[in-house]
Short mmCIF file of N, CA and C in Angstrom, two decimals:
data_model
loop_
_atom_site.label_atom_id
_atom_site.label_comp_id
_atom_site.label_asym_id
_atom_site.label_seq_id
_atom_site.Cartn_x
_atom_site.Cartn_y
_atom_site.Cartn_z
N UNK A 1288 216.81 110.38 -18.40
CA UNK A 1288 215.98 109.25 -18.45
C UNK A 1288 214.71 109.83 -18.60
N UNK A 1289 213.87 109.64 -19.92
CA UNK A 1289 213.01 110.33 -19.93
C UNK A 1289 211.73 109.57 -19.08
N UNK A 1290 210.41 111.05 -18.88
CA UNK A 1290 209.19 110.49 -17.87
C UNK A 1290 208.68 108.79 -18.30
N UNK A 1291 208.94 108.84 -19.22
CA UNK A 1291 207.94 107.20 -19.61
C UNK A 1291 208.74 106.00 -19.03
N UNK A 1292 210.06 106.33 -18.95
CA UNK A 1292 210.88 105.57 -18.00
C UNK A 1292 211.17 105.90 -16.25
N UNK A 1293 210.70 106.50 -15.92
CA UNK A 1293 211.27 106.76 -14.55
C UNK A 1293 210.14 106.58 -13.74
N UNK A 1294 210.14 105.98 -12.26
CA UNK A 1294 208.93 105.61 -12.00
C UNK A 1294 209.70 105.77 -10.06
N UNK A 1295 208.75 105.26 -9.65
CA UNK A 1295 209.52 105.29 -7.97
C UNK A 1295 210.43 104.27 -7.73
N UNK A 1296 210.32 102.89 -8.01
CA UNK A 1296 211.08 101.74 -7.81
C UNK A 1296 212.09 102.38 -8.30
N UNK A 1297 212.49 102.72 -9.50
CA UNK A 1297 213.33 103.41 -9.54
C UNK A 1297 214.69 104.31 -8.80
N UNK A 1298 213.59 105.65 -8.56
CA UNK A 1298 213.92 106.46 -7.90
C UNK A 1298 214.24 105.87 -6.55
N UNK A 1299 213.66 104.91 -5.58
CA UNK A 1299 214.12 104.25 -4.70
C UNK A 1299 215.70 103.63 -4.39
N UNK A 1300 215.35 102.73 -5.51
CA UNK A 1300 216.42 101.95 -5.72
C UNK A 1300 217.83 102.96 -6.01
N UNK A 1301 217.83 104.15 -6.80
CA UNK A 1301 218.62 104.36 -7.22
C UNK A 1301 219.12 105.37 -5.39
N UNK A 1302 218.10 105.83 -5.06
CA UNK A 1302 218.62 106.41 -3.67
C UNK A 1302 219.18 105.60 -3.20
N UNK A 1303 218.74 103.88 -2.53
CA UNK A 1303 219.90 103.47 -1.34
C UNK A 1303 220.50 103.27 -2.59
N UNK A 1304 220.97 102.96 -3.84
CA UNK A 1304 222.38 102.99 -4.19
C UNK A 1304 223.15 104.03 -3.76
N UNK A 1305 222.95 105.25 -4.00
CA UNK A 1305 223.71 106.53 -3.20
C UNK A 1305 223.96 106.33 -1.87
N UNK A 1306 223.29 106.05 -1.13
CA UNK A 1306 223.65 105.66 0.10
C UNK A 1306 224.24 104.72 0.29
N UNK A 1307 224.30 103.43 -0.43
CA UNK A 1307 225.40 102.93 0.09
C UNK A 1307 227.07 102.86 -0.72
N UNK A 1308 226.64 104.41 -1.58
CA UNK A 1308 228.16 105.21 -1.92
C UNK A 1308 228.30 106.10 -1.20
N UNK A 1309 227.63 105.66 0.00
CA UNK A 1309 227.83 107.34 0.87
C UNK A 1309 227.38 108.97 0.16
N UNK A 1310 227.24 108.77 -0.99
CA UNK A 1310 226.74 109.95 -1.29
C UNK A 1310 225.25 111.15 -0.64
N UNK A 1311 225.31 112.00 -0.40
CA UNK A 1311 224.64 112.45 -0.01
C UNK A 1311 223.06 112.35 -0.77
N UNK A 1312 221.79 112.13 -0.23
CA UNK A 1312 220.90 111.86 -0.49
C UNK A 1312 220.28 113.37 -1.25
N UNK A 1313 220.43 113.52 -2.06
CA UNK A 1313 219.60 114.63 -2.58
C UNK A 1313 219.03 114.64 -4.02
N UNK A 1314 217.42 115.10 -4.38
CA UNK A 1314 217.10 115.06 -5.46
C UNK A 1314 218.25 115.38 -7.07
N UNK A 1315 219.24 116.52 -6.52
CA UNK A 1315 220.21 116.41 -7.45
C UNK A 1315 221.09 115.60 -7.82
N UNK A 1316 221.52 114.77 -6.60
CA UNK A 1316 222.15 113.62 -6.62
C UNK A 1316 221.52 112.47 -7.61
N UNK A 1317 220.09 112.39 -6.81
CA UNK A 1317 219.75 111.19 -7.57
C UNK A 1317 219.42 111.57 -9.23
N UNK A 1318 218.93 112.61 -9.80
CA UNK A 1318 218.29 113.24 -11.17
C UNK A 1318 220.07 112.84 -11.44
N UNK A 1319 221.03 113.47 -11.46
CA UNK A 1319 222.22 113.45 -11.73
C UNK A 1319 222.54 111.74 -12.25
N UNK A 1320 222.12 110.78 -11.49
CA UNK A 1320 222.51 109.30 -11.79
C UNK A 1320 221.50 108.89 -12.44
N UNK A 1321 220.23 109.55 -12.37
CA UNK A 1321 219.19 108.50 -13.67
C UNK A 1321 219.45 109.50 -15.02
N UNK A 1322 220.11 110.46 -14.99
CA UNK A 1322 220.32 111.30 -16.38
C UNK A 1322 218.94 111.98 -16.54
N UNK A 1323 218.00 112.46 -16.01
CA UNK A 1323 217.01 113.22 -15.45
C UNK A 1323 217.31 115.09 -14.69
N UNK A 1324 216.67 115.26 -14.52
CA UNK A 1324 216.39 116.47 -13.82
C UNK A 1324 215.68 116.75 -12.54
N UNK A 1325 216.37 117.18 -11.21
CA UNK A 1325 215.91 117.05 -10.30
C UNK A 1325 214.09 117.60 -10.13
N UNK A 1326 213.81 117.99 -11.31
CA UNK A 1326 212.09 118.72 -11.20
C UNK A 1326 211.63 117.94 -11.37
N UNK A 1327 211.31 116.10 -12.23
CA UNK A 1327 211.28 115.29 -12.61
C UNK A 1327 210.94 114.48 -11.17
N UNK A 1328 211.37 114.49 -10.30
CA UNK A 1328 211.59 113.87 -9.02
C UNK A 1328 210.25 114.23 -8.31
N UNK A 1329 209.94 115.50 -8.06
CA UNK A 1329 209.05 115.97 -7.83
C UNK A 1329 207.72 115.53 -7.99
N UNK A 1330 207.73 114.93 -9.04
CA UNK A 1330 205.91 114.17 -9.76
C UNK A 1330 205.87 113.29 -8.76
N UNK A 1331 207.19 112.59 -8.33
CA UNK A 1331 206.78 111.11 -7.68
C UNK A 1331 207.01 111.29 -5.85
N UNK A 1332 208.00 112.32 -5.45
CA UNK A 1332 207.98 112.58 -4.41
C UNK A 1332 207.99 113.89 -3.71
N UNK A 1333 207.33 114.66 -2.70
CA UNK A 1333 207.58 116.02 -2.62
C UNK A 1333 208.57 116.57 -1.83
N UNK A 1334 209.35 115.84 -1.24
CA UNK A 1334 210.67 115.91 -0.82
C UNK A 1334 211.30 114.59 -0.26
N UNK A 1335 212.60 114.83 0.16
CA UNK A 1335 213.60 113.90 0.53
C UNK A 1335 212.81 113.29 1.64
N UNK A 1336 212.13 113.82 2.36
CA UNK A 1336 211.52 113.04 3.48
C UNK A 1336 211.08 111.89 3.05
N UNK A 1337 209.78 112.23 2.12
CA UNK A 1337 209.05 111.40 1.55
C UNK A 1337 209.57 110.26 1.02
N UNK A 1338 210.71 110.61 0.09
CA UNK A 1338 211.46 109.56 -0.29
C UNK A 1338 212.34 108.74 0.64
N UNK A 1339 212.59 109.25 1.99
CA UNK A 1339 213.39 108.64 3.16
C UNK A 1339 212.15 107.27 3.70
N UNK A 1340 210.55 107.80 3.52
CA UNK A 1340 209.70 106.73 4.12
C UNK A 1340 210.10 105.83 3.22
N UNK A 1341 209.90 106.16 1.93
CA UNK A 1341 209.76 104.94 0.90
C UNK A 1341 210.92 104.25 0.80
N UNK A 1342 212.22 104.31 1.34
CA UNK A 1342 213.25 103.98 1.65
C UNK A 1342 213.20 102.94 2.46
N UNK A 1343 212.35 103.22 3.54
CA UNK A 1343 212.41 102.41 4.62
C UNK A 1343 211.35 101.26 4.53
N UNK A 1344 210.39 101.42 3.70
CA UNK A 1344 209.56 100.27 3.46
C UNK A 1344 209.63 99.71 2.15
N UNK A 1345 210.80 100.19 1.46
CA UNK A 1345 211.25 99.36 0.29
C UNK A 1345 212.29 98.16 1.46
N UNK A 1346 212.87 98.69 2.17
CA UNK A 1346 214.09 98.04 2.99
C UNK A 1346 213.74 96.70 3.59
N UNK A 1347 212.26 97.52 4.18
CA UNK A 1347 211.71 96.17 5.09
C UNK A 1347 210.66 95.42 4.42
N UNK A 1348 210.26 95.82 3.10
CA UNK A 1348 209.98 94.78 2.34
C UNK A 1348 210.44 93.73 1.73
N UNK A 1349 211.69 94.07 1.50
CA UNK A 1349 212.83 92.93 1.07
C UNK A 1349 212.92 92.31 2.51
N UNK A 1350 212.97 92.51 3.58
CA UNK A 1350 213.24 91.51 4.65
C UNK A 1350 212.22 90.67 4.81
N UNK A 1351 210.73 91.51 5.27
CA UNK A 1351 209.96 90.54 5.06
C UNK A 1351 209.73 89.15 4.15
N UNK A 1352 209.77 89.63 3.09
CA UNK A 1352 210.26 88.90 1.78
C UNK A 1352 211.14 87.57 2.34
N UNK A 1353 212.14 88.08 2.47
CA UNK A 1353 213.28 86.66 3.20
C UNK A 1353 213.00 86.17 4.04
N UNK A 1354 212.55 87.13 5.29
CA UNK A 1354 211.73 85.96 6.15
C UNK A 1354 210.79 85.03 6.21
N UNK A 1355 210.02 85.72 5.14
CA UNK A 1355 208.53 84.81 4.82
C UNK A 1355 209.68 83.46 4.22
N UNK A 1356 210.58 83.62 3.41
CA UNK A 1356 211.02 82.26 2.80
C UNK A 1356 211.84 81.44 3.92
N UNK A 1357 212.67 82.08 4.81
CA UNK A 1357 213.45 81.42 5.19
C UNK A 1357 212.53 80.93 7.02
N UNK A 1358 211.57 81.57 7.15
CA UNK A 1358 210.85 81.10 8.30
C UNK A 1358 209.90 79.95 8.14
N UNK A 1359 209.81 79.27 6.68
CA UNK A 1359 208.97 78.41 6.46
C UNK A 1359 208.71 76.93 7.04
N UNK A 1360 207.99 76.40 7.90
CA UNK A 1360 207.98 75.52 8.41
C UNK A 1360 208.99 75.21 9.72
N UNK A 1361 208.93 76.28 10.39
CA UNK A 1361 209.83 76.81 11.34
C UNK A 1361 208.23 77.34 12.57
N UNK A 1362 209.00 76.96 13.70
CA UNK A 1362 208.25 77.43 15.14
C UNK A 1362 208.99 77.47 16.05
N UNK A 1363 208.54 78.12 17.31
CA UNK A 1363 209.12 78.15 18.30
C UNK A 1363 210.32 78.50 18.49
N UNK A 1364 211.28 78.34 19.27
CA UNK A 1364 212.49 79.01 19.76
C UNK A 1364 213.35 78.86 18.00
N UNK A 1365 213.18 77.76 17.35
CA UNK A 1365 213.92 77.59 16.41
C UNK A 1365 213.51 78.65 15.50
N UNK A 1366 212.26 79.04 15.65
CA UNK A 1366 211.90 80.22 14.14
C UNK A 1366 212.60 81.63 15.08
N UNK A 1367 212.75 81.72 16.09
CA UNK A 1367 213.31 82.74 17.17
C UNK A 1367 214.52 82.92 16.43
N UNK A 1368 215.51 81.91 16.38
CA UNK A 1368 216.78 81.84 16.42
C UNK A 1368 217.32 82.05 14.58
N UNK A 1369 216.16 81.65 13.75
CA UNK A 1369 215.99 81.99 12.54
C UNK A 1369 215.72 83.45 12.02
N UNK A 1370 214.22 84.09 12.76
CA UNK A 1370 214.26 85.34 12.42
C UNK A 1370 215.12 86.10 12.73
N UNK A 1371 215.79 86.25 13.75
CA UNK A 1371 216.83 87.23 14.61
C UNK A 1371 218.27 87.20 13.96
N UNK A 1372 218.90 85.64 13.26
CA UNK A 1372 219.94 85.29 12.32
C UNK A 1372 219.47 86.17 11.01
N UNK A 1373 218.69 86.00 10.50
CA UNK A 1373 218.19 86.30 9.07
C UNK A 1373 218.46 88.24 9.07
N UNK A 1374 217.59 88.49 10.03
CA UNK A 1374 217.49 89.86 9.91
C UNK A 1374 218.77 90.38 10.30
N UNK A 1375 219.69 89.84 11.24
CA UNK A 1375 221.07 90.33 11.50
C UNK A 1375 221.80 90.04 9.99
N UNK A 1376 222.03 89.09 9.20
CA UNK A 1376 222.59 88.86 8.04
C UNK A 1376 222.02 90.43 7.13
N UNK A 1377 220.67 90.57 7.20
CA UNK A 1377 220.18 91.18 5.80
C UNK A 1377 220.49 92.70 6.45
N UNK A 1378 220.72 93.13 7.50
CA UNK A 1378 220.82 94.57 7.62
C UNK A 1378 222.99 94.48 7.69
N UNK A 1379 223.38 93.44 7.95
CA UNK A 1379 224.34 93.65 7.74
C UNK A 1379 225.24 93.77 6.45
N UNK A 1380 224.55 92.95 5.76
CA UNK A 1380 224.89 92.75 3.85
C UNK A 1380 224.93 94.37 3.32
N UNK A 1381 223.88 95.09 4.13
CA UNK A 1381 223.52 96.18 3.52
C UNK A 1381 223.30 97.37 4.77
N UNK A 1382 224.85 97.47 5.20
CA UNK A 1382 224.39 98.18 6.50
C UNK A 1382 224.43 99.61 6.67
N UNK A 1383 225.21 100.17 5.21
CA UNK A 1383 224.98 101.89 5.12
C UNK A 1383 223.34 102.05 5.15
N UNK A 1384 222.57 101.16 4.52
CA UNK A 1384 221.34 101.52 4.21
C UNK A 1384 220.61 101.32 5.42
N UNK A 1385 221.00 100.02 6.38
CA UNK A 1385 220.39 100.16 7.47
C UNK A 1385 220.76 100.89 8.62
N UNK A 1386 221.67 101.38 8.51
CA UNK A 1386 221.90 102.95 9.38
C UNK A 1386 221.17 103.99 9.19
N UNK A 1387 221.10 104.14 7.41
CA UNK A 1387 220.06 105.29 7.17
C UNK A 1387 218.51 105.35 7.38
N UNK A 1388 217.93 103.55 7.43
CA UNK A 1388 217.18 103.20 7.88
C UNK A 1388 216.80 103.61 8.97
N UNK A 1389 217.34 103.07 10.22
CA UNK A 1389 217.33 103.21 11.62
C UNK A 1389 217.52 104.58 12.07
N UNK A 1390 218.10 105.81 11.32
CA UNK A 1390 218.20 106.84 11.90
C UNK A 1390 217.24 107.91 11.22
N UNK A 1391 216.03 107.18 10.56
CA UNK A 1391 215.02 108.30 10.00
C UNK A 1391 214.40 108.72 11.39
N UNK A 1392 213.91 109.66 11.63
CA UNK A 1392 212.49 109.72 13.02
C UNK A 1392 211.31 109.15 12.85
N UNK A 1393 211.17 108.59 13.94
CA UNK A 1393 209.93 108.11 13.48
C UNK A 1393 208.48 108.97 13.03
N UNK A 1394 208.48 110.10 13.34
CA UNK A 1394 207.63 110.91 12.73
C UNK A 1394 207.33 111.07 11.46
N UNK A 1395 208.89 111.25 10.73
CA UNK A 1395 208.69 111.15 9.59
C UNK A 1395 208.25 109.62 8.52
N UNK A 1396 208.37 108.35 9.39
CA UNK A 1396 207.81 107.59 8.70
C UNK A 1396 206.19 107.61 8.28
N UNK A 1397 205.74 106.47 7.25
CA UNK A 1397 204.46 106.76 7.06
C UNK A 1397 203.76 105.75 7.81
N UNK A 1398 202.76 106.44 8.12
CA UNK A 1398 202.00 105.55 9.93
C UNK A 1398 201.56 104.42 9.27
N UNK A 1399 201.57 103.27 9.73
CA UNK A 1399 200.99 102.20 9.63
C UNK A 1399 201.38 101.29 8.40
N UNK A 1400 202.76 101.76 8.09
CA UNK A 1400 203.54 101.09 6.88
C UNK A 1400 203.37 99.49 7.13
N UNK A 1401 202.95 99.43 5.91
CA UNK A 1401 202.69 97.89 5.75
C UNK A 1401 203.83 96.76 5.86
N UNK A 1402 204.77 96.85 5.67
CA UNK A 1402 206.02 96.09 5.60
C UNK A 1402 206.79 96.20 7.01
N UNK A 1403 206.64 97.47 7.62
CA UNK A 1403 206.87 97.68 8.90
C UNK A 1403 205.64 96.44 10.06
N UNK A 1404 204.55 96.44 9.96
CA UNK A 1404 203.68 96.31 10.43
C UNK A 1404 203.69 95.08 10.40
N UNK A 1405 204.28 94.33 9.18
CA UNK A 1405 204.18 92.87 8.35
C UNK A 1405 205.58 92.17 9.77
N UNK A 1406 206.62 93.14 9.50
CA UNK A 1406 207.91 92.73 10.57
C UNK A 1406 207.69 92.60 11.87
N UNK A 1407 206.88 93.29 12.58
CA UNK A 1407 206.77 93.11 13.90
C UNK A 1407 205.31 91.75 14.21
N UNK A 1408 204.61 91.38 12.96
CA UNK A 1408 203.96 90.59 13.16
C UNK A 1408 204.37 89.29 13.22
N UNK A 1409 205.18 89.12 12.01
CA UNK A 1409 206.29 87.85 12.39
C UNK A 1409 206.45 88.04 13.51
N UNK A 1410 207.22 88.43 14.00
CA UNK A 1410 208.33 88.01 15.55
C UNK A 1410 206.88 87.78 16.56
N UNK A 1411 205.92 88.53 16.37
CA UNK A 1411 204.60 88.60 17.56
C UNK A 1411 204.15 87.07 17.20
N UNK A 1412 203.75 86.78 15.48
CA UNK A 1412 202.99 85.22 15.34
C UNK A 1412 203.93 83.92 15.96
N UNK A 1413 205.67 84.38 15.85
CA UNK A 1413 206.58 83.59 16.54
C UNK A 1413 206.55 83.10 17.58
N UNK A 1414 206.52 84.40 18.80
CA UNK A 1414 206.81 84.40 20.25
C UNK A 1414 205.51 83.98 20.41
N UNK A 1415 204.05 84.05 19.82
CA UNK A 1415 202.41 83.68 20.35
C UNK A 1415 202.64 82.33 20.39
N UNK A 1416 203.25 81.82 19.55
CA UNK A 1416 203.22 80.27 19.57
C UNK A 1416 204.28 79.78 20.82
N UNK A 1417 204.59 80.43 21.60
CA UNK A 1417 205.38 80.05 22.57
C UNK A 1417 205.09 79.96 23.97
N UNK A 1418 203.52 80.66 23.78
CA UNK A 1418 202.44 80.33 24.70
C UNK A 1418 202.63 81.73 25.85
N UNK A 1419 203.41 82.48 25.65
CA UNK A 1419 203.39 84.02 26.06
C UNK A 1419 202.14 84.26 26.48
N UNK A 1420 202.23 85.19 27.93
CA UNK A 1420 201.01 85.95 28.06
C UNK A 1420 201.13 87.08 27.47
N UNK A 1421 200.13 88.48 27.69
CA UNK A 1421 200.34 89.62 26.90
C UNK A 1421 201.52 90.21 27.09
N UNK A 1422 201.49 90.49 28.08
CA UNK A 1422 203.03 91.50 28.65
C UNK A 1422 204.15 90.73 28.57
N UNK A 1423 204.18 89.28 28.62
CA UNK A 1423 205.30 88.85 28.43
C UNK A 1423 206.06 89.06 27.15
N UNK A 1424 204.51 88.72 26.02
CA UNK A 1424 204.85 88.85 24.78
C UNK A 1424 205.65 89.56 24.28
N UNK A 1425 204.75 91.18 24.61
CA UNK A 1425 205.24 92.39 24.38
C UNK A 1425 206.82 92.60 24.63
N UNK A 1426 207.34 91.86 26.22
CA UNK A 1426 208.55 91.82 26.96
C UNK A 1426 209.66 91.52 26.15
N UNK A 1427 209.11 90.32 25.25
CA UNK A 1427 209.63 89.71 24.85
C UNK A 1427 210.51 89.97 23.31
N UNK A 1428 208.95 90.52 22.42
CA UNK A 1428 209.22 91.15 21.42
C UNK A 1428 210.43 92.28 21.46
N UNK A 1429 210.62 93.32 22.71
CA UNK A 1429 211.19 94.45 22.86
C UNK A 1429 212.52 94.22 22.88
N UNK A 1430 212.54 92.61 23.77
CA UNK A 1430 214.17 91.87 24.20
C UNK A 1430 214.62 91.46 22.58
N UNK A 1431 213.85 90.55 21.96
CA UNK A 1431 214.74 90.58 20.91
C UNK A 1431 214.84 91.27 19.52
N UNK A 1432 214.21 92.49 19.68
CA UNK A 1432 214.50 93.36 18.87
C UNK A 1432 215.75 94.28 19.30
N UNK A 1433 215.62 94.16 20.18
CA UNK A 1433 216.85 95.00 21.20
C UNK A 1433 218.02 94.09 20.95
N UNK A 1434 217.93 93.04 21.13
CA UNK A 1434 219.36 92.45 20.73
C UNK A 1434 219.77 92.10 19.33
N UNK A 1435 218.84 92.22 18.44
CA UNK A 1435 219.06 92.07 17.06
C UNK A 1435 219.61 93.93 16.75
N UNK A 1436 218.95 94.78 16.82
CA UNK A 1436 219.44 96.31 16.41
C UNK A 1436 221.08 96.40 17.48
N UNK A 1437 221.25 95.87 18.40
CA UNK A 1437 222.20 96.00 19.05
C UNK A 1437 223.55 95.29 18.40
N UNK A 1438 223.06 94.13 17.91
CA UNK A 1438 224.30 92.93 17.31
C UNK A 1438 224.95 94.05 16.46
N UNK A 1439 223.39 94.52 15.68
CA UNK A 1439 223.38 94.95 14.38
C UNK A 1439 224.77 96.15 13.99
N UNK A 1440 224.19 97.11 14.99
CA UNK A 1440 225.26 98.02 15.47
C UNK A 1440 226.53 97.61 16.01
N UNK A 1441 226.60 96.85 16.41
CA UNK A 1441 227.90 96.75 17.30
C UNK A 1441 228.88 96.09 16.45
N UNK A 1442 228.58 95.07 15.39
CA UNK A 1442 229.10 94.18 14.33
C UNK A 1442 229.41 95.03 13.19
N UNK A 1443 228.34 96.30 12.93
CA UNK A 1443 228.36 96.60 12.02
C UNK A 1443 229.51 97.92 12.03
N UNK A 1444 229.58 98.53 13.07
CA UNK A 1444 230.95 99.27 13.75
C UNK A 1444 231.97 99.19 14.10
N UNK A 1445 232.64 97.89 13.79
CA UNK A 1445 233.25 96.66 14.23
C UNK A 1445 233.66 96.62 15.78
N UNK A 1446 232.77 96.94 16.47
CA UNK A 1446 232.79 96.55 17.52
C UNK A 1446 233.20 95.30 18.67
N UNK A 1447 232.80 94.15 17.40
CA UNK A 1447 232.73 92.95 17.84
C UNK A 1447 233.42 92.34 17.16
N UNK A 1448 234.59 92.92 17.36
CA UNK A 1448 235.94 92.21 15.95
C UNK A 1448 237.10 91.38 17.21
N UNK A 1449 236.93 90.43 17.14
CA UNK A 1449 237.67 89.78 18.37
C UNK A 1449 237.86 88.12 18.16
N UNK A 1450 238.82 87.36 18.08
CA UNK A 1450 239.06 86.15 17.54
C UNK A 1450 238.76 84.58 18.66
N UNK A 1451 238.21 85.37 20.04
CA UNK A 1451 237.90 84.52 21.18
C UNK A 1451 236.72 84.03 20.81
N UNK A 1452 235.75 84.93 20.53
CA UNK A 1452 234.49 84.35 20.16
C UNK A 1452 234.33 84.90 19.09
N UNK A 1453 233.54 83.96 17.85
CA UNK A 1453 232.90 84.28 16.49
C UNK A 1453 231.31 85.42 17.24
N UNK A 1454 231.42 85.76 15.84
CA UNK A 1454 230.38 87.07 16.52
C UNK A 1454 228.87 86.57 16.32
N UNK A 1455 228.82 85.05 15.06
CA UNK A 1455 227.31 84.68 15.23
C UNK A 1455 227.34 83.85 16.42
N UNK A 1456 228.23 83.25 16.98
CA UNK A 1456 228.26 82.28 17.79
C UNK A 1456 227.75 82.73 18.95
N UNK A 1457 228.24 84.19 19.72
CA UNK A 1457 227.79 84.80 21.12
C UNK A 1457 226.52 85.30 20.53
N UNK A 1458 226.27 85.53 19.23
CA UNK A 1458 224.65 86.40 19.42
C UNK A 1458 223.91 85.30 19.24
N UNK A 1459 223.73 83.74 18.38
CA UNK A 1459 223.04 82.98 19.10
C UNK A 1459 223.40 82.39 20.68
N UNK A 1460 223.92 82.63 21.25
CA UNK A 1460 224.18 82.40 22.50
C UNK A 1460 223.27 83.28 23.34
N UNK A 1461 223.71 84.62 22.96
CA UNK A 1461 222.45 85.56 23.91
C UNK A 1461 221.05 85.29 23.36
N UNK A 1462 220.85 85.13 22.53
CA UNK A 1462 219.35 85.29 21.90
C UNK A 1462 219.36 83.77 23.06
N UNK A 1463 219.48 82.60 23.08
CA UNK A 1463 219.43 81.41 23.65
C UNK A 1463 219.37 81.52 25.22
N UNK A 1464 220.03 82.69 25.66
CA UNK A 1464 219.93 82.90 27.14
C UNK A 1464 218.86 83.96 27.13
N UNK A 1465 218.19 84.68 26.93
CA UNK A 1465 217.33 85.65 26.49
C UNK A 1465 216.12 84.51 26.42
N UNK A 1466 216.01 83.30 25.60
CA UNK A 1466 214.72 82.85 25.14
C UNK A 1466 214.53 82.15 26.62
N UNK A 1467 215.63 81.37 26.85
CA UNK A 1467 215.71 80.05 28.55
C UNK A 1467 215.24 81.56 29.40
N UNK A 1468 215.03 82.29 29.65
CA UNK A 1468 214.74 83.71 30.81
C UNK A 1468 213.47 84.28 30.65
N UNK A 1469 212.54 83.92 29.57
CA UNK A 1469 211.67 84.92 29.54
C UNK A 1469 210.78 84.98 30.22
N UNK A 1470 210.82 83.90 31.01
CA UNK A 1470 209.31 83.92 32.37
C UNK A 1470 210.20 84.66 33.37
N UNK A 1471 211.37 85.63 33.69
CA UNK A 1471 211.61 86.20 34.50
C UNK A 1471 211.54 87.60 34.18
N UNK A 1472 211.24 88.31 32.87
CA UNK A 1472 210.87 89.64 32.81
C UNK A 1472 209.48 89.88 33.15
#
């Protein structure tokens, strides 16, 4: 691939593809996939750490876009349930990348990443519409995120495979229990 056709988007997409294929994320592997030399990638990213931060940003940006489309016209409890189910589905559809993104140490991420902040703001806006005070709002945001992340890890790892209760049903039930008991936080 010539330098005229190489760009950060292509590099990030190729890196995400390699992660999905469980190929080690190295500039050598990325450049091989792109048909270029690994040195060409240094014009776009100083190292794999910087690339990882861009992967996190791209992952979250796509999730934010999906949430904005799916949450249109919803508020309150219905919006929280939709937010959680969209996040769950999105993460499980690309579980290998989700694992990669969740494993990036916080200090390696871009400070104030816009899509990460947008993601937090969407949940905060939804929960704010439920009339929660600041302390309760913070706890509710943490609770919902914990339920989502826990669900993703458990389902993605195959720990919730049982025919007794369908995974999506139990997730919705747990969310409803949490929402109905927010005043106890």
